[in-house]
Amino acid sequence: MKFISWNIDSLNAALTGTSERAELTRKVLTKIVEEDADIIAIEETKLPENGMNGKQKEALEDFFKDYDYSYISSRKIARKGYAGTMALYKKGLTVNVEYPEIGAPGTMDLEGRMITLELPDFYFNLVYTPNSGGELARLSDRQMWDSKYADYLAELDSRKPVIACGDYNVAHEEIDLANPDSNHHSAGFTDEERDGFTRLLSRGFIDTFRLLHGDETGAYSWWAQRIKTSKINNSGWRIDYFLVSDRIKDRVLRSEMIDSGDRQDHAPILLEIN
């Protein structure tokens, strides 16, 4: 089976926008469709609480004709048009959809950050992990999220193997970003966030990219939009992951990034597993 995960940074803008960036985003969507994945995870949809309008729905279904889909958006009392996730899955798959809440602090459980699909032989979890924010204002809450999420994923794993993916908002090791020395106090590379990811893996999961690619450097999934040369210079971070239960790691065939061309921000990631 083949899986794709992508932080799209506004599905609304991608589907109906007219900007140059929207055009670049649609080119990436076309690439994703061509991969013919079984399940596609989309993070940071930024859709309103009441869902897509008719134009957006028509555009989505035009791209993904062979897929059913489920999504969840940020809802009261959380910020409007914030975060949000979507799962698209091939028509004909037997899927039970859940929108788990994990007892996270503040409004994190209300921000539409997670979807879990139960299939006959495994769970598929997609997540948009909260960012610790400017001045690390949300770091303490983020640490609590990491702990609750690890408990949740481990509980799933106690029942069936797990495939988990998404924007985890952390570069785990120094080789996962271009400039580690200057970022030890930056959101996404603090000791606390990195330790949280280490603890998650220790619960019985493996980073599939590192499994197949070892200590390869220069492989990133995100380049800052505010720095115009970040992608040209490959000054990026690897903060998007496919994780699998340790007991199915030998089934992993591919784990890599999909080229997103000139578009900065996140690149899609791909997993193929037997």
Short mmCIF file of C-alpha atoms in Angstrom, two decimals:
data_model
loop_
_atom_site.label_atom_id
_atom_site.label_comp_id
_atom_site.label_asym_id
_atom_site.label_seq_id
_atom_site.Cartn_x
_atom_site.Cartn_y
_atom_site.Cartn_z
CA MET A 1 0.00 0.00 0.00
CA LYS A 2 1.02 3.58 -0.59
CA PHE A 3 0.43 6.57 1.68
CA ILE A 4 1.07 10.30 1.32
CA SER A 5 1.08 13.05 3.93
CA TRP A 6 1.21 16.80 3.28
CA ASN A 7 0.84 19.98 5.28
CA ILE A 8 -0.90 22.02 2.60
CA ASP A 9 -1.08 25.34 4.51
CA SER A 10 -4.71 26.12 3.54
CA LEU A 11 -6.73 23.71 1.47
CA ASN A 12 -9.16 26.52 0.72
CA ALA A 13 -6.46 28.61 -0.94
CA ALA A 14 -5.22 25.57 -2.86
CA LEU A 15 -8.63 24.67 -4.25
CA THR A 16 -10.01 28.08 -5.18
CA GLY A 17 -7.19 30.64 -4.91
CA THR A 18 -5.91 32.62 -7.87
CA SER A 19 -2.46 33.59 -6.60
CA GLU A 20 0.84 32.32 -7.98
CA ARG A 21 1.27 30.30 -4.78
CA ALA A 22 -2.15 28.68 -5.28
CA GLU A 23 -1.08 27.63 -8.77
CA LEU A 24 2.11 26.09 -7.37
CA THR A 25 0.06 24.28 -4.74
CA ARG A 26 -2.25 22.80 -7.37
CA LYS A 27 0.77 21.52 -9.28
CA VAL A 28 1.80 19.62 -6.17
CA LEU A 29 -1.74 18.30 -5.76
CA THR A 30 -1.56 17.01 -9.32
CA LYS A 31 1.67 15.16 -8.46
CA ILE A 32 -0.01 13.63 -5.44
CA VAL A 33 -2.96 12.43 -7.50
CA GLU A 34 -0.56 10.84 -10.00
CA GLU A 35 1.02 8.77 -7.19
CA ASP A 36 -2.31 6.94 -6.82
CA ALA A 37 -1.89 6.44 -3.08
CA ASP A 38 -4.33 4.39 -1.03
CA ILE A 39 -4.61 7.00 1.72
CA ILE A 40 -3.68 10.70 1.65
CA ALA A 41 -3.31 12.75 4.82
CA ILE A 42 -3.66 16.53 4.65
CA GLU A 43 -2.67 18.80 7.52
CA GLU A 44 -3.38 22.49 8.18
CA THR A 45 -6.48 22.62 6.00
CA LYS A 46 -7.67 25.86 7.67
CA LEU A 47 -11.26 25.09 6.69
CA PRO A 48 -14.08 26.79 8.61
CA GLU A 49 -15.99 24.93 11.31
CA ASN A 50 -19.06 24.58 9.08
CA GLY A 51 -17.00 22.90 6.35
CA MET A 52 -16.28 23.49 2.69
CA ASN A 53 -18.54 25.56 0.48
CA GLY A 54 -19.89 24.16 -2.76
CA LYS A 55 -17.06 25.52 -4.90
CA GLN A 56 -14.38 24.06 -2.63
CA LYS A 57 -16.10 20.69 -2.44
CA GLU A 58 -16.44 20.53 -6.22
CA ALA A 59 -12.75 21.39 -6.70
CA LEU A 60 -11.64 18.78 -4.15
CA GLU A 61 -13.75 16.04 -5.68
CA ASP A 62 -12.52 16.97 -9.14
CA PHE A 63 -8.93 16.39 -8.00
CA PHE A 64 -9.67 13.23 -6.01
CA LYS A 65 -12.32 11.44 -8.04
CA ASP A 66 -11.41 7.99 -6.73
CA TYR A 67 -11.47 8.91 -3.04
CA ASP A 68 -13.87 9.27 -0.16
CA TYR A 69 -12.78 11.71 2.52
CA SER A 70 -13.29 12.85 6.09
CA TYR A 71 -12.11 16.01 7.77
CA ILE A 72 -12.24 17.96 10.99
CA SER A 73 -11.77 21.67 11.53
CA SER A 74 -10.98 23.96 14.42
CA ARG A 75 -14.16 24.64 16.38
CA LYS A 76 -15.41 26.74 19.26
CA ILE A 77 -13.70 27.82 21.49
CA ALA A 78 -10.50 27.43 19.47
CA ARG A 79 -9.34 29.89 16.81
CA LYS A 80 -11.40 30.06 13.63
CA GLY A 81 -9.87 28.88 10.35
CA TYR A 82 -6.92 27.35 12.19
CA ALA A 83 -5.15 23.97 11.92
CA GLY A 84 -7.54 21.25 10.69
CA THR A 85 -6.87 17.86 9.07
CA MET A 86 -8.33 15.71 6.29
CA ALA A 87 -8.00 12.06 5.28
CA LEU A 88 -8.71 10.88 1.74
CA TYR A 89 -8.97 7.14 1.17
CA LYS A 90 -9.58 5.06 -1.92
CA LYS A 91 -13.19 4.17 -2.55
CA GLY A 92 -13.80 0.57 -1.59
CA LEU A 93 -11.48 0.53 1.43
CA THR A 94 -13.13 -0.62 4.64
CA VAL A 95 -12.53 2.33 6.95
CA ASN A 96 -13.87 3.39 10.34
CA VAL A 97 -13.13 7.07 10.99
CA GLU A 98 -12.42 8.51 14.44
CA TYR A 99 -11.63 12.05 15.56
CA PRO A 100 -9.77 11.38 18.80
CA GLU A 101 -9.37 13.76 21.70
CA ILE A 102 -6.44 12.93 23.92
CA GLY A 103 -6.94 15.19 26.92
CA ALA A 104 -4.54 17.80 25.57
CA PRO A 105 -4.25 21.16 27.33
CA GLY A 106 -5.95 24.40 26.36
CA THR A 107 -7.83 24.27 23.07
CA MET A 108 -5.55 21.75 21.37
CA ASP A 109 -8.22 19.03 21.26
CA LEU A 110 -10.59 21.50 19.59
CA GLU A 111 -8.25 22.51 16.78
CA GLY A 112 -8.97 19.59 14.44
CA ARG A 113 -5.48 18.17 14.76
CA MET A 114 -6.02 14.45 14.41
CA ILE A 115 -7.89 11.76 12.48
CA THR A 116 -7.53 8.01 12.95
CA LEU A 117 -8.70 5.49 10.38
CA GLU A 118 -9.24 1.93 11.50
CA LEU A 119 -8.75 -0.59 8.70
CA PRO A 120 -9.05 -4.39 9.08
CA ASP A 121 -5.32 -4.94 9.67
CA PHE A 122 -3.95 -1.64 11.01
CA TYR A 123 -4.63 1.85 12.27
CA PHE A 124 -3.71 4.92 10.22
CA ASN A 125 -3.22 8.05 12.29
CA LEU A 126 -2.62 11.51 10.87
CA VAL A 127 -1.63 14.39 13.09
CA TYR A 128 -0.81 18.07 12.95
CA THR A 129 1.24 18.54 16.11
CA PRO A 130 0.89 21.96 17.77
CA ASN A 131 3.75 24.40 17.22
CA SER A 132 5.40 25.75 20.35
CA GLY A 133 5.03 29.24 18.87
CA GLY A 134 6.92 32.49 19.03
CA GLU A 135 8.93 32.96 22.21
CA LEU A 136 8.06 29.30 22.91
CA ALA A 137 4.83 30.50 24.50
CA ARG A 138 3.15 27.13 23.97
CA LEU A 139 6.11 24.90 24.80
CA SER A 140 4.71 23.68 28.12
CA ASP A 141 1.39 22.76 26.51
CA ARG A 142 3.28 21.16 23.63
CA GLN A 143 5.15 18.91 26.07
CA MET A 144 1.84 17.77 27.53
CA TRP A 145 0.50 17.13 24.03
CA ASP A 146 3.55 15.01 23.17
CA SER A 147 3.03 12.87 26.27
CA LYS A 148 -0.70 12.42 25.67
CA TYR A 149 -0.16 11.64 21.99
CA ALA A 150 2.48 9.00 22.78
CA ASP A 151 0.04 7.35 25.20
CA TYR A 152 -2.69 7.41 22.57
CA LEU A 153 -0.54 5.93 19.81
CA ALA A 154 0.79 3.23 22.13
CA GLU A 155 -2.78 2.28 23.07
CA LEU A 156 -3.66 1.89 19.37
CA ASP A 157 -0.52 -0.19 18.89
CA SER A 158 -1.61 -2.55 21.66
CA ARG A 159 -4.57 -3.54 19.43
CA LYS A 160 -3.21 -3.42 15.87
CA PRO A 161 -0.08 -2.20 14.08
CA VAL A 162 -0.01 1.54 13.51
CA ILE A 163 1.01 3.73 10.59
CA ALA A 164 1.21 7.34 11.78
CA CYS A 165 2.12 10.43 9.84
CA GLY A 166 1.93 14.17 9.67
CA ASP A 167 3.60 17.42 10.53
CA TYR A 168 5.17 16.67 13.91
CA ASN A 169 6.71 20.15 14.17
CA VAL A 170 10.06 18.84 15.39
CA ALA A 171 13.42 18.16 13.79
CA HIS A 172 14.47 15.14 15.82
CA GLU A 173 18.24 15.11 15.32
CA GLU A 174 20.85 17.66 14.26
CA ILE A 175 20.99 16.02 10.82
CA ASP A 176 17.29 16.86 10.39
CA LEU A 177 17.90 20.56 9.79
CA ALA A 178 20.45 22.58 7.89
CA ASN A 179 21.51 24.91 10.73
CA PRO A 180 21.24 23.14 14.08
CA ASP A 181 23.76 25.30 15.94
CA SER A 182 21.66 28.46 15.62
CA ASN A 183 18.31 26.82 16.34
CA HIS A 184 18.60 25.08 19.70
CA HIS A 185 16.16 27.57 21.22
CA SER A 186 13.83 27.72 18.22
CA ALA A 187 10.37 26.15 18.16
CA GLY A 188 10.72 22.71 16.64
CA PHE A 189 14.29 22.11 17.81
CA THR A 190 14.24 22.63 21.55
CA ASP A 191 15.61 19.88 23.76
CA GLU A 192 12.11 19.41 25.18
CA GLU A 193 10.50 18.80 21.79
CA ARG A 194 13.26 16.52 20.60
CA ASP A 195 13.09 14.52 23.84
CA GLY A 196 9.33 14.22 23.39
CA PHE A 197 9.82 12.69 19.95
CA THR A 198 12.48 10.32 21.29
CA ARG A 199 10.04 9.16 23.96
CA LEU A 200 7.36 8.63 21.31
CA LEU A 201 9.66 6.38 19.29
CA SER A 202 10.61 4.48 22.45
CA ARG A 203 6.99 3.41 22.84
CA GLY A 204 7.40 1.01 19.93
CA PHE A 205 7.63 3.10 16.76
CA ILE A 206 10.25 3.84 14.15
CA ASP A 207 11.00 6.80 11.89
CA THR A 208 10.73 5.14 8.48
CA PHE A 209 12.89 7.69 6.68
CA ARG A 210 15.84 7.04 8.98
CA LEU A 211 15.14 3.31 8.81
CA LEU A 212 15.79 3.31 5.06
CA HIS A 213 18.13 6.28 4.63
CA GLY A 214 20.33 6.05 7.71
CA ASP A 215 22.22 9.25 8.51
CA GLU A 216 21.60 10.86 5.12
CA THR A 217 21.84 14.65 5.35
CA GLY A 218 20.30 17.44 3.32
CA ALA A 219 16.91 15.69 3.12
CA TYR A 220 14.24 18.11 4.32
CA SER A 221 10.48 18.47 4.18
CA TRP A 222 10.05 22.17 5.07
CA TRP A 223 11.64 25.46 4.04
CA ALA A 224 10.64 28.76 5.64
CA GLN A 225 8.45 30.90 3.40
CA ARG A 226 9.62 34.14 4.98
CA ILE A 227 13.19 33.49 3.77
CA LYS A 228 13.05 33.70 -0.02
CA THR A 229 16.27 31.74 -0.56
CA SER A 230 15.60 28.96 1.95
CA LYS A 231 14.67 26.37 -0.64
CA ILE A 232 17.18 27.52 -3.25
CA ASN A 233 19.91 27.05 -0.63
CA ASN A 234 18.23 23.93 0.80
CA SER A 235 18.23 25.54 4.23
CA GLY A 236 15.43 23.32 5.45
CA TRP A 237 14.09 21.16 8.24
CA ARG A 238 12.72 17.61 8.27
CA ILE A 239 9.63 17.92 10.46
CA ASP A 240 7.19 15.64 8.59
CA TYR A 241 7.32 11.93 9.30
CA PHE A 242 5.90 8.51 8.62
CA LEU A 243 6.16 6.31 11.71
CA VAL A 244 5.23 2.63 11.91
CA SER A 245 5.00 0.09 14.68
CA ASP A 246 8.34 -1.62 15.21
CA ARG A 247 6.84 -5.00 14.43
CA ILE A 248 6.03 -4.03 10.82
CA LYS A 249 9.21 -2.08 10.05
CA ASP A 250 10.53 -4.89 7.86
CA ARG A 251 7.57 -4.34 5.53
CA VAL A 252 8.59 -0.75 4.69
CA LEU A 253 9.65 -0.42 1.04
CA ARG A 254 9.94 3.37 0.48
CA SER A 255 9.91 6.46 2.66
CA GLU A 256 10.80 9.73 0.96
CA MET A 257 9.83 13.29 0.09
CA ILE A 258 7.92 14.21 -3.05
CA ASP A 259 9.51 17.06 -5.00
CA SER A 260 7.34 20.16 -4.55
CA GLY A 261 9.13 22.21 -7.20
CA ASP A 262 9.38 25.95 -6.59
CA ARG A 263 6.82 25.94 -3.80
CA GLN A 264 8.32 26.68 -0.38
CA ASP A 265 6.86 25.55 2.96
CA HIS A 266 6.16 21.81 3.28
CA ALA A 267 6.80 19.08 0.73
CA PRO A 268 4.61 15.97 0.69
CA ILE A 269 6.08 12.76 2.06
CA LEU A 270 5.43 9.23 0.83
CA LEU A 271 5.44 5.78 2.42
CA GLU A 272 5.14 2.48 0.61
CA ILE A 273 4.72 -0.65 2.69
CA ASN A 274 3.97 -4.29 1.99
#
